[in-house]
XYZ file of C-alpha atoms in Angstrom:
119
model
C -3.500 7.725 -22.772
C -1.652 4.422 -22.295
C -1.191 2.042 -25.197
C -3.616 -0.815 -25.550
C -2.002 -3.993 -24.275
C -2.939 -7.628 -24.717
C -3.719 -7.805 -21.002
C -6.107 -4.854 -21.324
C -7.731 -6.338 -24.432
C -8.201 -9.706 -22.767
C -9.747 -8.093 -19.692
C -12.193 -6.245 -21.969
C -13.314 -9.289 -23.969
C -15.928 -10.475 -21.428
C -17.295 -6.922 -21.283
C -17.580 -6.475 -25.064
C -18.885 -10.023 -25.541
C -22.239 -10.100 -27.371
C -23.988 -12.884 -25.471
C -27.091 -12.644 -27.651
C -24.994 -13.825 -30.611
C -23.532 -16.809 -28.767
C -26.551 -19.109 -28.640
C -25.443 -22.699 -29.005
C -21.716 -21.948 -28.751
C -19.629 -23.928 -26.311
C -15.997 -23.414 -27.174
C -12.465 -22.885 -25.982
C -10.301 -20.570 -28.085
C -6.569 -20.338 -27.521
C -4.678 -17.183 -28.405
C -0.993 -17.969 -28.893
C 0.593 -14.559 -29.226
C 4.197 -13.726 -30.007
C 6.004 -10.440 -29.574
C 6.826 -8.173 -26.690
C 3.293 -8.198 -25.273
C 2.622 -11.824 -26.268
C 1.634 -14.840 -24.276
C -0.986 -17.553 -24.121
C -4.636 -16.855 -23.344
C -7.812 -18.878 -23.525
C -11.275 -17.521 -24.192
C -14.000 -19.845 -22.940
C -17.543 -19.383 -24.222
C -20.293 -21.429 -22.595
C -23.934 -20.731 -21.774
C -23.646 -17.258 -23.349
C -20.854 -16.323 -20.924
C -17.299 -15.395 -21.901
C -14.369 -15.985 -19.568
C -10.715 -15.262 -20.292
C -7.816 -17.047 -18.623
C -4.074 -16.241 -18.854
C -3.085 -19.678 -20.141
C -3.956 -22.166 -22.869
C -7.011 -24.386 -22.654
C -6.080 -28.080 -22.667
C -8.379 -28.990 -25.572
C -9.185 -25.886 -27.610
C -11.749 -25.855 -30.394
C -9.854 -23.089 -32.167
C -6.276 -21.830 -31.988
C -5.366 -18.331 -33.144
C -1.669 -17.613 -33.625
C -0.411 -14.095 -34.299
C 1.927 -11.353 -33.221
C 0.337 -9.475 -30.319
C 0.391 -6.188 -32.278
C -1.607 -7.804 -35.093
C -4.295 -9.110 -32.717
C -4.591 -5.626 -31.218
C -4.944 -4.223 -34.748
C -7.674 -6.737 -35.582
C -9.712 -5.939 -32.458
C -9.350 -2.176 -32.894
C -10.349 -2.290 -36.551
C -6.978 -1.304 -38.010
C -6.458 -4.723 -39.605
C -9.156 -6.687 -41.379
C -9.139 -10.310 -40.141
C -9.444 -11.672 -43.701
C -6.396 -9.653 -44.799
C -4.519 -10.811 -41.702
C -5.202 -14.421 -42.706
C -4.378 -13.813 -46.357
C -1.004 -12.245 -45.571
C -0.061 -14.764 -42.870
C -0.342 -12.343 -39.951
C -3.017 -14.550 -38.383
C -3.116 -18.329 -38.415
C -6.130 -20.381 -37.384
C -6.303 -24.055 -36.565
C -9.427 -25.962 -35.600
C -13.124 -25.214 -35.967
C -13.366 -22.863 -38.943
C -17.118 -22.382 -38.508
C -16.351 -20.981 -35.051
C -13.606 -18.802 -36.549
C -16.113 -17.336 -38.999
C -18.445 -16.430 -36.121
C -15.822 -14.662 -33.984
C -16.474 -11.229 -35.466
C -20.118 -11.369 -34.413
C -19.280 -12.390 -30.828
C -17.424 -9.233 -29.788
C -18.360 -5.563 -30.129
C -15.195 -4.157 -31.656
C -16.963 -0.805 -31.982
C -17.060 -0.419 -28.206
C -15.824 3.013 -27.104
C -13.118 1.406 -24.968
C -11.511 0.062 -28.152
C -12.530 2.861 -30.490
C -10.118 5.475 -29.155
C -7.196 3.213 -30.053
C -8.341 3.123 -33.689
C -7.046 6.599 -34.474
C -3.471 7.600 -33.840
């Protein structure tokens, strides 16, 4: 089985998006990822629809900065987001109320992510 990549994760986000939890959210979230598999991505949430683009949004509501491996660990459940923040593995700038809601917007228990949780 191939390793989970940032590109694969980003392509899955619209599919694991929990639209029913996104009422009233209109936001642009930039992922600024370092490391071998890093890069810039934007996640746009509007009208209960999630779109992902392979570049930064011009005026993001929230910016997440991390090493690509740490973001993969957060989305696969290997790394608790609060611990990632506490230990400086994840940095957030912008709308903190949106940041607090991120966990409820994506189904990180989806089978397509679950098999990467155990090595």
